[in-house]
Amino acid sequence: MRIGHHTITWGGVVGHPAGVTSIKDLHYLSAGSVVEAVQQIGAVGYEGTEVFDGNLAALANTPEVLLDALAAAQVELVSVYAGANFVYADVLPDEMARLRRSCELAQRFGASRLVVGGGARRASGTTEADYDSLGAALDRVDDLAADFGLEASYHPHLSTIVESPAELELLMARTRIGFCPDTAHLAAGGGDPAALVRQYPDRLKHVHLKDIDLATGAFLPLGQGDLDLADVLAAVTETGYDSWIVVELDSAEGSPQDAAAASLSHLQDLLARTAA
């Protein structure tokens, strides 16, 4: 397996203010320097990275800034993370237009994967029909990504329409899009990450590894939280998946580079034991 690290750790995640008035322009965005993140990710020893679509949008007119940084650091742009709210029929065309833009950017910057996260819950409560809408929209996303040469996967996320194992089951029966497990979000949503990987072996298309202190909900570098990551990797191996593992950490106490180095060291040790 090849190992990457998400740039989110360098600056966290924000929403673009344009989204208040223009849904089609609302991208995920990391507030830190994506170039600095790539440099440090490569210096630690990671082979790849994942970037928010908003960071690519910010560099759309100067793509060489990121492309040169990736080449210098010998880091591959593996995947682009995007998201949308799929249950509101009136705004869905604008959401899909934005995801088309995300796919265009991913293709331009050389990524091979699109990761789509979350989705809104209605203030009035989530209905089973909302999962019908979500599933149908994600099938459209899967087709859209394929049009740009990308492989799409869905990432369950806290505070969204798919948090718990039961909600994931409702969705997976309604869509053919791939599955991107995020170990910390799945655990915080009440699931066993390894068991969920084993439940959907044929749907596994991308993997986010993140550790968590379940008592506080704090996300942590790998090996510093409560998750049985060895079992997760065993489950991933059992599916036959042999591709990118992307480490993700929303923020780090202290240096993002040090946190990334700690995660890589722990992950390499786990992978060596899994191989043995």
Coordinates of C-alpha atoms in Angstrom, one line a residue:
M1 CA 0.0 0.0 0.0
R2 CA 1.1 3.6 -0.6
I3 CA 0.7 6.2 2.1
G4 CA -0.4 9.8 1.7
H5 CA -1.4 12.6 4.1
H6 CA -4.2 15.2 3.7
T7 CA -3.2 18.9 3.7
I8 CA -6.0 19.7 6.2
T9 CA -3.6 19.5 9.1
W10 CA -1.9 22.7 7.8
G11 CA -4.6 25.2 8.6
G12 CA -7.8 23.2 9.3
V13 CA -10.9 23.5 7.1
V14 CA -13.2 26.5 6.4
G15 CA -16.0 27.2 4.0
H16 CA -15.6 29.8 1.3
P17 CA -17.7 32.9 2.2
A18 CA -19.1 33.0 -1.3
G19 CA -21.3 30.1 -0.3
V20 CA -23.5 32.4 1.7
T21 CA -24.8 33.9 -1.5
S22 CA -23.7 31.4 -4.2
I23 CA -24.0 27.7 -3.6
K24 CA -22.1 26.9 -6.8
D25 CA -19.0 28.7 -5.4
L26 CA -18.9 27.1 -1.9
H27 CA -15.8 24.8 -1.7
Y28 CA -14.0 23.2 1.2
L29 CA -10.8 25.1 1.8
S30 CA -7.8 24.7 4.1
A31 CA -6.7 28.0 5.6
G32 CA -3.0 27.1 5.6
S33 CA -0.5 27.1 2.8
V34 CA -1.0 24.0 0.6
V35 CA 2.5 24.5 -0.8
E36 CA 4.0 24.4 2.7
A37 CA 1.9 21.3 3.5
V38 CA 3.1 19.5 0.4
Q39 CA 6.7 20.4 1.1
Q40 CA 6.5 19.0 4.7
I41 CA 4.4 16.0 3.7
G42 CA 7.2 15.0 1.3
A43 CA 9.9 15.8 3.7
V44 CA 8.4 13.4 6.3
G45 CA 8.4 10.6 3.7
Y46 CA 4.8 10.4 2.4
E47 CA 4.3 9.6 -1.2
G48 CA 1.0 11.3 -1.8
T49 CA -1.5 13.8 -0.6
E50 CA -5.2 14.8 -0.7
V51 CA -6.3 18.4 -1.1
F52 CA -9.6 20.2 -0.8
D53 CA -11.3 21.4 -4.0
G54 CA -11.2 25.0 -2.7
N55 CA -7.4 25.0 -2.5
L56 CA -7.3 24.0 -6.1
A57 CA -9.9 26.6 -7.1
A58 CA -7.7 29.2 -5.4
L59 CA -4.8 28.2 -7.7
A60 CA -6.8 27.6 -10.8
N61 CA -5.1 30.5 -12.6
T62 CA -1.6 29.6 -11.4
P63 CA -1.6 25.8 -11.3
E64 CA 2.2 25.6 -11.6
V65 CA 2.5 26.9 -8.0
L66 CA 1.1 23.6 -6.7
L67 CA 2.3 21.4 -9.6
D68 CA 5.9 22.5 -9.1
A69 CA 5.7 22.0 -5.4
L70 CA 4.4 18.5 -5.8
A71 CA 7.2 17.6 -8.3
A72 CA 9.9 19.1 -6.1
A73 CA 8.6 17.2 -3.0
Q74 CA 8.1 14.0 -5.0
V75 CA 4.5 13.8 -3.8
E76 CA 1.6 12.7 -5.9
L77 CA -1.8 14.4 -5.8
V78 CA -3.9 11.3 -5.2
S79 CA -7.3 12.7 -4.4
V80 CA -9.5 15.8 -4.1
Y81 CA -12.1 16.2 -1.3
A82 CA -15.4 17.9 -2.0
G83 CA -18.9 17.9 -0.7
A84 CA -22.4 19.0 -1.4
N85 CA -25.9 19.0 0.1
F86 CA -28.0 16.5 -2.0
V87 CA -31.4 16.4 -0.4
Y88 CA -32.7 19.8 -1.6
A89 CA -34.1 19.4 -5.1
D90 CA -34.1 23.2 -5.8
V91 CA -30.4 23.6 -5.2
L92 CA -29.2 20.3 -6.5
P93 CA -28.3 21.7 -10.0
D94 CA -26.0 24.3 -8.4
E95 CA -24.5 21.6 -6.2
M96 CA -23.8 19.4 -9.2
A97 CA -22.3 22.3 -11.1
R98 CA -19.9 22.9 -8.3
L99 CA -18.9 19.2 -8.2
R100 CA -18.3 19.4 -11.9
R101 CA -15.9 22.2 -11.2
S102 CA -14.3 20.0 -8.5
C103 CA -13.8 17.3 -11.1
E104 CA -12.4 19.7 -13.6
L105 CA -9.9 20.9 -11.0
A106 CA -9.0 17.4 -9.9
Q107 CA -8.3 16.4 -13.5
R108 CA -6.2 19.5 -14.2
F109 CA -4.0 19.0 -11.2
G110 CA -3.5 15.3 -11.9
A111 CA -5.6 13.6 -9.2
S112 CA -7.1 10.2 -9.8
R113 CA -9.8 10.2 -7.1
L114 CA -12.7 12.3 -5.9
V115 CA -13.8 12.0 -2.3
V116 CA -17.3 13.3 -1.5
G117 CA -18.2 13.9 2.1
G118 CA -21.2 14.3 4.2
G119 CA -24.3 16.1 3.1
A120 CA -26.9 18.1 5.0
R121 CA -29.5 17.0 7.4
R122 CA -32.8 18.9 7.3
A123 CA -33.6 21.0 10.3
S124 CA -37.0 19.3 10.4
G125 CA -35.4 15.9 10.6
T126 CA -34.0 13.3 8.2
T127 CA -36.4 11.1 6.3
E128 CA -35.9 7.8 4.5
A129 CA -36.7 9.6 1.3
D130 CA -33.6 11.8 1.9
Y131 CA -31.5 8.7 1.5
D132 CA -33.2 8.0 -1.8
S133 CA -32.3 11.5 -2.9
L134 CA -28.7 11.1 -1.6
G135 CA -28.2 7.8 -3.2
A136 CA -29.5 9.0 -6.6
A137 CA -27.3 12.1 -6.5
L138 CA -24.2 10.1 -5.6
D139 CA -24.8 7.9 -8.6
R140 CA -24.7 11.1 -10.7
V141 CA -21.5 12.1 -8.9
D142 CA -20.0 8.7 -9.7
D143 CA -20.8 9.1 -13.4
L144 CA -19.6 12.7 -13.4
A145 CA -16.3 11.7 -11.8
A146 CA -15.8 8.9 -14.4
D147 CA -16.3 11.5 -17.2
F148 CA -13.2 13.2 -15.9
G149 CA -11.2 10.0 -15.4
L150 CA -11.7 9.9 -11.6
E151 CA -12.8 7.2 -9.2
A152 CA -15.4 8.5 -6.7
S153 CA -16.1 7.5 -3.2
Y154 CA -18.3 8.6 -0.4
H155 CA -17.0 9.6 3.1
P156 CA -19.4 9.4 6.0
H157 CA -18.9 12.3 8.4
L158 CA -20.0 13.5 11.8
S159 CA -22.8 16.1 11.8
T160 CA -24.1 15.0 8.3
I161 CA -26.8 12.8 7.0
V162 CA -24.6 9.7 7.3
E163 CA -22.9 9.3 10.7
S164 CA -24.0 5.9 12.1
P165 CA -23.7 2.4 10.8
A166 CA -27.5 2.3 10.3
E167 CA -27.4 5.4 8.2
L168 CA -24.5 4.1 6.2
E169 CA -26.5 0.9 5.5
L170 CA -29.5 3.0 4.3
L171 CA -27.2 4.8 1.9
M172 CA -25.1 1.9 0.6
A173 CA -28.2 0.0 -0.5
R174 CA -29.2 3.1 -2.6
T175 CA -26.0 3.9 -4.5
R176 CA -23.2 2.4 -6.3
I177 CA -20.5 5.0 -5.4
G178 CA -17.4 3.7 -3.7
F179 CA -16.9 3.7 0.0
C180 CA -14.2 5.8 1.7
P181 CA -14.1 4.9 5.4
D182 CA -12.7 7.5 7.8
T183 CA -11.8 5.5 10.9
A184 CA -12.4 8.2 13.4
H185 CA -15.7 9.5 12.0
L186 CA -17.0 5.9 11.8
A187 CA -16.1 5.2 15.4
A188 CA -17.4 8.5 16.7
G189 CA -20.7 7.7 14.9
G190 CA -21.0 4.5 16.9
G191 CA -19.5 2.1 14.4
D192 CA -16.6 -0.4 14.4
P193 CA -14.4 0.8 11.5
A194 CA -12.9 -2.6 10.9
A195 CA -16.3 -4.3 10.9
L196 CA -17.7 -1.7 8.5
V197 CA -14.8 -2.2 6.1
R198 CA -15.5 -6.0 6.2
Q199 CA -19.2 -5.3 5.7
Y200 CA -18.6 -3.5 2.3
P201 CA -15.5 -5.2 0.9
D202 CA -16.4 -4.7 -2.7
R203 CA -17.1 -1.0 -2.3
L204 CA -13.8 0.0 -0.7
K205 CA -12.2 2.6 -3.1
H206 CA -10.2 4.9 -0.8
V207 CA -9.2 4.9 2.9
H208 CA -8.8 7.7 5.5
L209 CA -7.0 6.8 8.7
K210 CA -7.5 9.0 11.7
D211 CA -7.3 8.3 15.4
I212 CA -9.6 9.6 18.1
D213 CA -9.9 9.9 21.8
L214 CA -13.5 8.6 22.1
A215 CA -14.0 10.2 25.6
T216 CA -13.4 13.7 24.3
G217 CA -13.9 13.4 20.6
A218 CA -10.5 14.8 19.9
F219 CA -8.8 13.7 16.7
L220 CA -5.2 12.5 17.2
P221 CA -2.2 11.3 15.3
L222 CA -2.2 7.6 14.6
G223 CA -1.5 5.5 17.6
Q224 CA -2.3 8.2 20.1
G225 CA -6.1 7.4 20.4
D226 CA -8.4 4.5 21.1
L227 CA -8.8 2.9 17.7
D228 CA -7.6 -0.6 16.9
L229 CA -5.9 0.5 13.7
A230 CA -4.2 -2.9 13.3
D231 CA -7.6 -4.5 12.9
V232 CA -8.6 -1.8 10.4
L233 CA -5.5 -2.6 8.3
A234 CA -6.2 -6.3 8.6
A235 CA -9.7 -5.7 7.4
V236 CA -8.5 -3.5 4.5
T237 CA -6.0 -6.2 3.5
E238 CA -8.7 -8.9 3.6
T239 CA -10.8 -7.0 1.0
G240 CA -7.9 -7.2 -1.5
Y241 CA -7.5 -3.4 -1.4
D242 CA -3.8 -2.6 -2.2
S243 CA -3.7 1.1 -2.9
W244 CA -3.6 4.5 -1.2
I245 CA -4.0 5.0 2.6
V246 CA -4.4 8.7 3.4
V247 CA -3.7 9.8 6.9
E248 CA -6.0 12.7 7.9
L249 CA -5.8 14.9 11.0
D250 CA -8.0 18.0 11.2
S251 CA -5.5 19.9 13.4
A252 CA -2.4 19.2 15.5
E253 CA -1.2 20.5 18.8
G254 CA 2.2 21.8 17.9
S255 CA 3.8 21.2 14.5
P256 CA 1.7 19.6 11.7
Q257 CA 4.9 18.1 10.4
D258 CA 5.7 16.4 13.7
A259 CA 2.2 15.0 13.9
A260 CA 2.5 13.7 10.3
A261 CA 5.8 12.1 11.2
A262 CA 4.4 10.4 14.3
S263 CA 1.5 9.0 12.2
L264 CA 3.7 7.7 9.5
S265 CA 6.0 6.0 11.9
H266 CA 3.1 4.3 13.6
L267 CA 1.5 3.3 10.3
Q268 CA 4.7 1.9 8.9
D269 CA 5.1 -0.3 12.0
L270 CA 1.5 -1.5 11.7
L271 CA 1.9 -2.3 8.0
A272 CA 5.1 -4.2 8.7
R273 CA 3.3 -6.3 11.4
T274 CA 0.3 -6.9 9.1
A275 CA 2.6 -8.1 6.3
A276 CA 4.5 -10.4 8.7

